[in-house]
PDB file of C-alpha atoms and ligand atoms in Angstrom:
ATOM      1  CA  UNK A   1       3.847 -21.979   3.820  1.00  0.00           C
ATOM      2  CA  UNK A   2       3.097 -18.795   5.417  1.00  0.00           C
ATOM      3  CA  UNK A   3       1.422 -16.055   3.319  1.00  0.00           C
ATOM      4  CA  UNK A   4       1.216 -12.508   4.058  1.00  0.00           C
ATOM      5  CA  UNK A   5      -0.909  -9.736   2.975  1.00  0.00           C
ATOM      6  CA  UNK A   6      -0.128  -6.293   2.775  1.00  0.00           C
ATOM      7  CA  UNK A   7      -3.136  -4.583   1.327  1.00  0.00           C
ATOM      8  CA  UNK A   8      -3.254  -0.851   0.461  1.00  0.00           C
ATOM      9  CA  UNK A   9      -4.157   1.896  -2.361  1.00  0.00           C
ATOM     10  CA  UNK A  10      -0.632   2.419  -3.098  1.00  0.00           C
ATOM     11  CA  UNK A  11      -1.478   6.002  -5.132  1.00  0.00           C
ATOM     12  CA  UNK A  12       1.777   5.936  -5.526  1.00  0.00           C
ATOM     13  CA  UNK A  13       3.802   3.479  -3.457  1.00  0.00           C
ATOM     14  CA  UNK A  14       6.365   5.066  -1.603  1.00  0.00           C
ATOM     15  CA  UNK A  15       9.904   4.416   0.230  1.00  0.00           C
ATOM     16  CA  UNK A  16       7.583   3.874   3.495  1.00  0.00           C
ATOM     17  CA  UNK A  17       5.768   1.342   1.860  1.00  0.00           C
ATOM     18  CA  UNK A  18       8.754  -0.328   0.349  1.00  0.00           C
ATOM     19  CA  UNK A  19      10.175  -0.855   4.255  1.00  0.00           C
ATOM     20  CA  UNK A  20       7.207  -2.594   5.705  1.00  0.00           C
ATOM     21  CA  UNK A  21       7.163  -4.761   2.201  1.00  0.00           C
ATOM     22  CA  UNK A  22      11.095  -5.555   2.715  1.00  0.00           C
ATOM     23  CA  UNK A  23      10.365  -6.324   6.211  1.00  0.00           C
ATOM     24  CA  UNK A  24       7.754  -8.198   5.967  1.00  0.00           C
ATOM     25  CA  UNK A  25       9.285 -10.932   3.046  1.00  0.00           C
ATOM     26  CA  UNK A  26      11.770 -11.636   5.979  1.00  0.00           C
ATOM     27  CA  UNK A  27       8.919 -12.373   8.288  1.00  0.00           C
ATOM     28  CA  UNK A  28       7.157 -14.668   6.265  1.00  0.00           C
ATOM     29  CA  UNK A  29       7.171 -17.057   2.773  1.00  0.00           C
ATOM     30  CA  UNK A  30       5.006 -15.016   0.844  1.00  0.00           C
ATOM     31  CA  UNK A  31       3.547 -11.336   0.965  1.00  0.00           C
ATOM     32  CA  UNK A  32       1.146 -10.532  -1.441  1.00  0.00           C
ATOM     33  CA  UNK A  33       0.827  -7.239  -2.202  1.00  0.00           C
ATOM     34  CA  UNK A  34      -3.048  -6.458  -2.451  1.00  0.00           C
ATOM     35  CA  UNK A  35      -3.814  -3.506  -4.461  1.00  0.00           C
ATOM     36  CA  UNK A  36      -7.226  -2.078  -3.984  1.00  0.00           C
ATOM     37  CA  UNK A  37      -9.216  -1.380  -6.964  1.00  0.00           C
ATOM     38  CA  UNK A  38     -11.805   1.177  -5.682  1.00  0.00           C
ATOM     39  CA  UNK A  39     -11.177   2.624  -2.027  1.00  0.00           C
ATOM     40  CA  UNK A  40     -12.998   6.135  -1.621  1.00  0.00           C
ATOM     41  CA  UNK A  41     -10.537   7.649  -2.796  1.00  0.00           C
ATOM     42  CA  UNK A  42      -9.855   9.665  -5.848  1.00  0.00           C
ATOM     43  CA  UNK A  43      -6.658   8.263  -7.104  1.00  0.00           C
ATOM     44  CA  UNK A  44      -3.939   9.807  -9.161  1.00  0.00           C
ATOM     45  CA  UNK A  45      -3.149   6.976 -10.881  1.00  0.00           C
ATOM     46  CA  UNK A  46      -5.190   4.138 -12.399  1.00  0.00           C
ATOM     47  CA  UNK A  47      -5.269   0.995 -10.919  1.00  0.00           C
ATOM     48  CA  UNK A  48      -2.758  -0.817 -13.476  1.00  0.00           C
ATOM     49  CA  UNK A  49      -0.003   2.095 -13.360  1.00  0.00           C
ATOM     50  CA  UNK A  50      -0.039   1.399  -9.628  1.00  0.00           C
ATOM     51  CA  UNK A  51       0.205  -2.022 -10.059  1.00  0.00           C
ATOM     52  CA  UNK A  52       2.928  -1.736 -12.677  1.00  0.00           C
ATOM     53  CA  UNK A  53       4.690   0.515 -10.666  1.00  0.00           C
ATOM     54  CA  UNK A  54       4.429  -1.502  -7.532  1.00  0.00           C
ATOM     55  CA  UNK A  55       5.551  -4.525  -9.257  1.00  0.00           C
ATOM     56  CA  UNK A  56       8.900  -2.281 -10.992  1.00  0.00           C
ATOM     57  CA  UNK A  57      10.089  -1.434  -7.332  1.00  0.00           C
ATOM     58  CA  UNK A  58       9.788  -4.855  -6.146  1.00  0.00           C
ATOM     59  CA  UNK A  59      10.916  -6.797  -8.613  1.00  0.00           C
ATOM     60  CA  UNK A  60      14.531  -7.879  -6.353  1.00  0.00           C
ATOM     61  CA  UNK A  61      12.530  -9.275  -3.956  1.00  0.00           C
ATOM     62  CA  UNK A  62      12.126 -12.872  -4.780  1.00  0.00           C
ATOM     63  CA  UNK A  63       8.974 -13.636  -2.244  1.00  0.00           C
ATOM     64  CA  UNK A  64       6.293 -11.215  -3.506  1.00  0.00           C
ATOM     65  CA  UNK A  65       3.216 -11.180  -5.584  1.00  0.00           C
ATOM     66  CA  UNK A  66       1.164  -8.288  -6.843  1.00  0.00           C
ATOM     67  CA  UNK A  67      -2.522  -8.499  -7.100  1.00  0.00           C
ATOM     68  CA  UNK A  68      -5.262  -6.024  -7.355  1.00  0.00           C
ATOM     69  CA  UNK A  69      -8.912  -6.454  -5.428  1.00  0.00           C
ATOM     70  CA  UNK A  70     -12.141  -5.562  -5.516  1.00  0.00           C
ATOM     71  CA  UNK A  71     -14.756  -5.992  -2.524  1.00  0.00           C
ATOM     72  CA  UNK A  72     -13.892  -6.927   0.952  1.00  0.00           C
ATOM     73  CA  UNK A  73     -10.407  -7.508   1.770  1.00  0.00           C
ATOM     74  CA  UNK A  74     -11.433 -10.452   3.954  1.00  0.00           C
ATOM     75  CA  UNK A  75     -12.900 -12.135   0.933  1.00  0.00           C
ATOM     76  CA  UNK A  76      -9.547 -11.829  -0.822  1.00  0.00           C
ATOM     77  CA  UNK A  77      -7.184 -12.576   2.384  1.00  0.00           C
ATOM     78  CA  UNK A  78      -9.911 -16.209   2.399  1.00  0.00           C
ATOM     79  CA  UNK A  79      -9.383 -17.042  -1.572  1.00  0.00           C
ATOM     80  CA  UNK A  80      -5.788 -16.172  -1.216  1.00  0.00           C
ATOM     81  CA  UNK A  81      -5.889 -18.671   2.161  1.00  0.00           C
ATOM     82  CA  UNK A  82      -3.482 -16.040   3.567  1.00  0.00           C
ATOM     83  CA  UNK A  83      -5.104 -15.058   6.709  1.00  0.00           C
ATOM     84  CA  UNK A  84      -2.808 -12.758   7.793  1.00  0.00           C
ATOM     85  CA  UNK A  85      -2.924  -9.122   7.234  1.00  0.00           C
ATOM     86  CA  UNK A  86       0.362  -6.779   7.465  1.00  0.00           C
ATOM     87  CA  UNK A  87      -0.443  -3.002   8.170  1.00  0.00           C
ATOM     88  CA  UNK A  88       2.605  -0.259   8.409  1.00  0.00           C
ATOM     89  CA  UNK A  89       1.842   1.948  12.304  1.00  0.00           C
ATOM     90  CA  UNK A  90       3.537   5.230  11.337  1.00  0.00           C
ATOM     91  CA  UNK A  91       2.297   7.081  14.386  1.00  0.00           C
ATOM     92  CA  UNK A  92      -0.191   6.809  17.130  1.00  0.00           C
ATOM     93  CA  UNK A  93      -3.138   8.847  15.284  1.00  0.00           C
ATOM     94  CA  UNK A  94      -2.751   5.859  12.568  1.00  0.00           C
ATOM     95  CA  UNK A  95      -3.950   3.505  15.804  1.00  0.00           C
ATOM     96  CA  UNK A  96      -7.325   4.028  15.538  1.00  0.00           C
ATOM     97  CA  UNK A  97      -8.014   2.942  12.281  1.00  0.00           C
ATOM     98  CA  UNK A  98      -6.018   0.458  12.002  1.00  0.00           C
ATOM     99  CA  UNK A  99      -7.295  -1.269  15.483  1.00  0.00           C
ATOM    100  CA  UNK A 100     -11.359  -0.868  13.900  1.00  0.00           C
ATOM    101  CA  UNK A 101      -9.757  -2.210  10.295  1.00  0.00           C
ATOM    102  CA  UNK A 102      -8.368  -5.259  12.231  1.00  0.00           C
ATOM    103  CA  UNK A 103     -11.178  -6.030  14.430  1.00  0.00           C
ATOM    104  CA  UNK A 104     -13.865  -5.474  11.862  1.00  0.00           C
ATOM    105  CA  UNK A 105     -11.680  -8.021   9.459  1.00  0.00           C
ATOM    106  CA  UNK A 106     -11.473 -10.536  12.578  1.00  0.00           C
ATOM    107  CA  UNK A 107     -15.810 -10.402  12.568  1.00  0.00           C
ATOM    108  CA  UNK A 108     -16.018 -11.264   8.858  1.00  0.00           C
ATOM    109  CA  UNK A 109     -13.341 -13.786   9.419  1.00  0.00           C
ATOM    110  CA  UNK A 110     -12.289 -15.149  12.551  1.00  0.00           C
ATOM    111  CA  UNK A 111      -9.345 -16.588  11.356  1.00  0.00           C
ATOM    112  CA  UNK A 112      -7.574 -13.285   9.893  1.00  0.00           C
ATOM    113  CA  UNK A 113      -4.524 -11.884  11.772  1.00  0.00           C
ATOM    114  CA  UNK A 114      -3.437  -8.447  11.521  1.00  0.00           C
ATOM    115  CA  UNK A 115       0.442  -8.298  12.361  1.00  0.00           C
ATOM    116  CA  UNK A 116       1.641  -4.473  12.806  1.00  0.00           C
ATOM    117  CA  UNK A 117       4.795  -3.201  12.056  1.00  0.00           C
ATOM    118  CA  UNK A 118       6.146   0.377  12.835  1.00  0.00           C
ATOM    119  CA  UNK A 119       7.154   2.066  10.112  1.00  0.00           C
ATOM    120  CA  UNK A 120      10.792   3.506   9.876  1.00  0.00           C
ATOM    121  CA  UNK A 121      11.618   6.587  11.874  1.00  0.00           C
ATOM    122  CA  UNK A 122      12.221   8.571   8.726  1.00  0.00           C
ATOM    123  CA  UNK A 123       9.509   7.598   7.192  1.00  0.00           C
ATOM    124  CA  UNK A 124       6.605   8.006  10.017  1.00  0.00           C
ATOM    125  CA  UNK A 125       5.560  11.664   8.192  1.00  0.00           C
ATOM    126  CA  UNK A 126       4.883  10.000   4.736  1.00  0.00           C
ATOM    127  CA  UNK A 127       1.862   9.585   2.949  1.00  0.00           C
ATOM    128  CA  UNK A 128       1.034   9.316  -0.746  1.00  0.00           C
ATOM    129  CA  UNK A 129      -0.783  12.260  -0.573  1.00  0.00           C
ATOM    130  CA  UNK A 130       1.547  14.614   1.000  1.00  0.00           C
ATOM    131  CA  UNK A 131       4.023  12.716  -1.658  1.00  0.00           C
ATOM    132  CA  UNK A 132       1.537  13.655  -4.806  1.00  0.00           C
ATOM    133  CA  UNK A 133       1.080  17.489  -3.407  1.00  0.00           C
ATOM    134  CA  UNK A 134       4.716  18.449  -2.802  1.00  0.00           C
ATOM    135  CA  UNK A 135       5.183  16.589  -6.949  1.00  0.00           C
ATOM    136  CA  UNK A 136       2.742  18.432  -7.842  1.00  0.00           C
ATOM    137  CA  UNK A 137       3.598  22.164  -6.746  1.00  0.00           C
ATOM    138  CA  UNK A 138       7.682  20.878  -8.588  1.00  0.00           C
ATOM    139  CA  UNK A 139       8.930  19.984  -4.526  1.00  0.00           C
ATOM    140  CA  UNK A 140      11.695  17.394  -4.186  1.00  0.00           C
ATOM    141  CA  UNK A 141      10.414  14.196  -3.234  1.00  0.00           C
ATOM    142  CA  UNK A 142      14.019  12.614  -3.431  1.00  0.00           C
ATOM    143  CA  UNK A 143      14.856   9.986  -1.130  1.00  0.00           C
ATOM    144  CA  UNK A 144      10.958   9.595  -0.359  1.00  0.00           C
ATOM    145  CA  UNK A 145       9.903   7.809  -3.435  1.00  0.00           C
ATOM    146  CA  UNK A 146      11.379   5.155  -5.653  1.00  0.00           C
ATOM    147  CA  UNK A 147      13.304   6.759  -8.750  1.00  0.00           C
ATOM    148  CA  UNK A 148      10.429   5.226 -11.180  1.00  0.00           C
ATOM    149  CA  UNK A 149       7.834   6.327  -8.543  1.00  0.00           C
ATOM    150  CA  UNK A 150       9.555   9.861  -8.510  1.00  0.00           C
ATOM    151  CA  UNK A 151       9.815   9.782 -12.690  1.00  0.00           C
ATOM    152  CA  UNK A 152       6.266   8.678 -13.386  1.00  0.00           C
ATOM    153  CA  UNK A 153       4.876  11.536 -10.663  1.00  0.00           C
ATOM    154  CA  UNK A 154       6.791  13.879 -12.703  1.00  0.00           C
ATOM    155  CA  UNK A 155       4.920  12.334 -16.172  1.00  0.00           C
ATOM    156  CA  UNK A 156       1.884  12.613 -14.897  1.00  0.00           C
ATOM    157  CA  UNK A 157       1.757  16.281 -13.843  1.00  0.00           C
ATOM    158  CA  UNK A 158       3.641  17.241 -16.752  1.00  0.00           C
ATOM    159  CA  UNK A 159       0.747  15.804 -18.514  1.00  0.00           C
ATOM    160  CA  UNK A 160      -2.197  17.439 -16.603  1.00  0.00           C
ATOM    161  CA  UNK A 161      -0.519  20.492 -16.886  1.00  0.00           C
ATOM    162  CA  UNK A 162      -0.481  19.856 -20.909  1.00  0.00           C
ATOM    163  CA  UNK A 163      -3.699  19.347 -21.079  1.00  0.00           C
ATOM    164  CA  UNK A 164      -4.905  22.080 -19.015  1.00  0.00           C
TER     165      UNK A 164
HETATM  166  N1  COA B 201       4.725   4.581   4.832  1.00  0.00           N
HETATM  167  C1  COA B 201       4.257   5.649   4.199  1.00  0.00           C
HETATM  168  N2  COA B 201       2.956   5.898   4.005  1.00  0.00           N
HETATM  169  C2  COA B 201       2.094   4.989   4.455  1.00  0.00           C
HETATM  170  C3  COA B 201       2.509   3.835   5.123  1.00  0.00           C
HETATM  171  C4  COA B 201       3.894   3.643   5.309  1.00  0.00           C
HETATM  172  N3  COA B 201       4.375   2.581   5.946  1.00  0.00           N
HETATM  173  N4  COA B 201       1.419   3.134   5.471  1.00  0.00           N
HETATM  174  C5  COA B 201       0.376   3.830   5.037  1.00  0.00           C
HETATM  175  N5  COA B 201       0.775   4.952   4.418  1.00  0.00           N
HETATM  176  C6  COA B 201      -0.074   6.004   3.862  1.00  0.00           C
HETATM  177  C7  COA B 201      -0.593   5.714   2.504  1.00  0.00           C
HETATM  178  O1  COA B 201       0.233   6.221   1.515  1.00  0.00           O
HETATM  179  C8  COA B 201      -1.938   6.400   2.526  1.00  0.00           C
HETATM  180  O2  COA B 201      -1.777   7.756   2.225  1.00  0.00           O
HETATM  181  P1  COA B 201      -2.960   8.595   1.583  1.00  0.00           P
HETATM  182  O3  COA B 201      -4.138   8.490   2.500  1.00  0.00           O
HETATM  183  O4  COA B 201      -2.377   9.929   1.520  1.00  0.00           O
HETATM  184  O5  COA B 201      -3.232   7.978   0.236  1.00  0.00           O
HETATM  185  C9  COA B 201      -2.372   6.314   3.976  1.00  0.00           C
HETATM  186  O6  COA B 201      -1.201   6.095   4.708  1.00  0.00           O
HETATM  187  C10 COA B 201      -3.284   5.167   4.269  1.00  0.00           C
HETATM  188  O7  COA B 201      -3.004   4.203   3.303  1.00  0.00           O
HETATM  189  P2  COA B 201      -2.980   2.640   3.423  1.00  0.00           P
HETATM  190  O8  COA B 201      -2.370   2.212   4.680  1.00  0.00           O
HETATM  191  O9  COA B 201      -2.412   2.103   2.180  1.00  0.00           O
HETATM  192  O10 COA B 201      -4.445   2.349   3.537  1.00  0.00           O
HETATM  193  P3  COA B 201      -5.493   2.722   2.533  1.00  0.00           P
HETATM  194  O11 COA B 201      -6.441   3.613   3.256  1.00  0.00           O
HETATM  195  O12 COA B 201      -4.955   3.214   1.261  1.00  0.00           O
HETATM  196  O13 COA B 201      -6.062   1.282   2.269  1.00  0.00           O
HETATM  197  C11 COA B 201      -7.372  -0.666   2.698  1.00  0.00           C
HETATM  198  C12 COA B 201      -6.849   0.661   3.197  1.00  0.00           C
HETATM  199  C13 COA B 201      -7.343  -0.788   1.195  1.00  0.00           C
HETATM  200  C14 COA B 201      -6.511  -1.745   3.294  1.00  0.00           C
HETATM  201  C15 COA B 201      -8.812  -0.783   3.255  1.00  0.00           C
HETATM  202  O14 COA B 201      -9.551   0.358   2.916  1.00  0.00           O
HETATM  203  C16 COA B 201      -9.540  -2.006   2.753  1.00  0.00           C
HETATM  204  O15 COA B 201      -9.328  -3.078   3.259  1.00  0.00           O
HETATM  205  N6  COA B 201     -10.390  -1.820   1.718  1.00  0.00           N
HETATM  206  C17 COA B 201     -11.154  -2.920   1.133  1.00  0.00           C
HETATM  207  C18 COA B 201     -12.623  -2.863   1.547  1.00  0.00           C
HETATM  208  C19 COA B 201     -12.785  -3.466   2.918  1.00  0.00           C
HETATM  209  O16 COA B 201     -12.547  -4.640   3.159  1.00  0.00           O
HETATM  210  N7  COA B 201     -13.226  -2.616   3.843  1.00  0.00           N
HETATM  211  C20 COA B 201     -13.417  -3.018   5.210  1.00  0.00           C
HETATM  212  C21 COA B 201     -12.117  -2.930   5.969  1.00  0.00           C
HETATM  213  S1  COA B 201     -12.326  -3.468   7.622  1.00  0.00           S
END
């Protein structure tokens, strides 16, 4: 059995996210969605609302699992016995990163494989941030975001601007 994973904050998921994910449970028998717990990055969400959410707008596809991590994603790829990795290539400037993510995985384990895919044409400008920012300042995200993605974006600002 082949077993994916496609590892990411996911602060919120978004449409461009959901493509690689579709694509990628036609590439192989199982993708696991790997959710990181802690990632230098000041989420918007906690880590079980994006897991919850992740797991809502994947629910129709039979051949994924959700999981949150903590630590090295090379440790988790080795428990999971995956060893492959699936990253999303919106646009050249993502190259870098991803190319020092995938050979710095391959040195802690020389058996991990990072498979690329591009992302969608109409979705190579996303990112959650620019998606959390444009919900934020009352922006359509339509079209860009799952309809529970869009909904609970709209909950949570509602709420910080409650409280504020
Ligand atoms: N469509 C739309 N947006 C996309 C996308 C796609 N196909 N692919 C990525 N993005 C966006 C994300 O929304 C995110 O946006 P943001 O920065 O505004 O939040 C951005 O691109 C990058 O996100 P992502 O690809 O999910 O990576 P990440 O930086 O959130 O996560 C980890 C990277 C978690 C895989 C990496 O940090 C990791 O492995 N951490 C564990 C610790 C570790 O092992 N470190 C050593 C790694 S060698």
């Amino acid at each position: 059995m082949r077993v994916a994973v496609y590892p990411g904050t996911f602060d919120p998921i978004t449409n461009g996210h959901l493509d690689i994910v579709e694509r990628a449970a036609g590439l192989f028998d199982c993708v696991i969605i790997a959710i990181a717990d802690e990632n230098y990055k000041e989420n918007l969400f906690t880590l079980e609302e994006r897991k919850d959410l992740v797991k809502k707008v994947c629910q129709d596809i039979p051949n994924i699992e959700v999981e949150a991590f903590q630590g090295l994603l090379a440790d988790f790829v080795q428990k999971k016995k995956a060893y492959i990795i699936i990253r999303g290539l919106r646009a050249v400037s993502d190259f870098e990163y991803e190319f020092q993510m995938s050979v710095m995985n391959k040195k802690l384990n020389r058996d991990i494989e990072t498979v690329f895919l591009t992302a969608a044409n109409e979705y190579t400008f996303l990112s959650s941030s620019i998606i959390k920012q444009v919900a934020s300042l009352g922006g359509s995200i339509k079209g860009l975001v799952p309809i529970v993605v869009e909904q609970a974006l709209e909950d949570k600002f509602a709420e910080r601007r409650k409280r504020s």
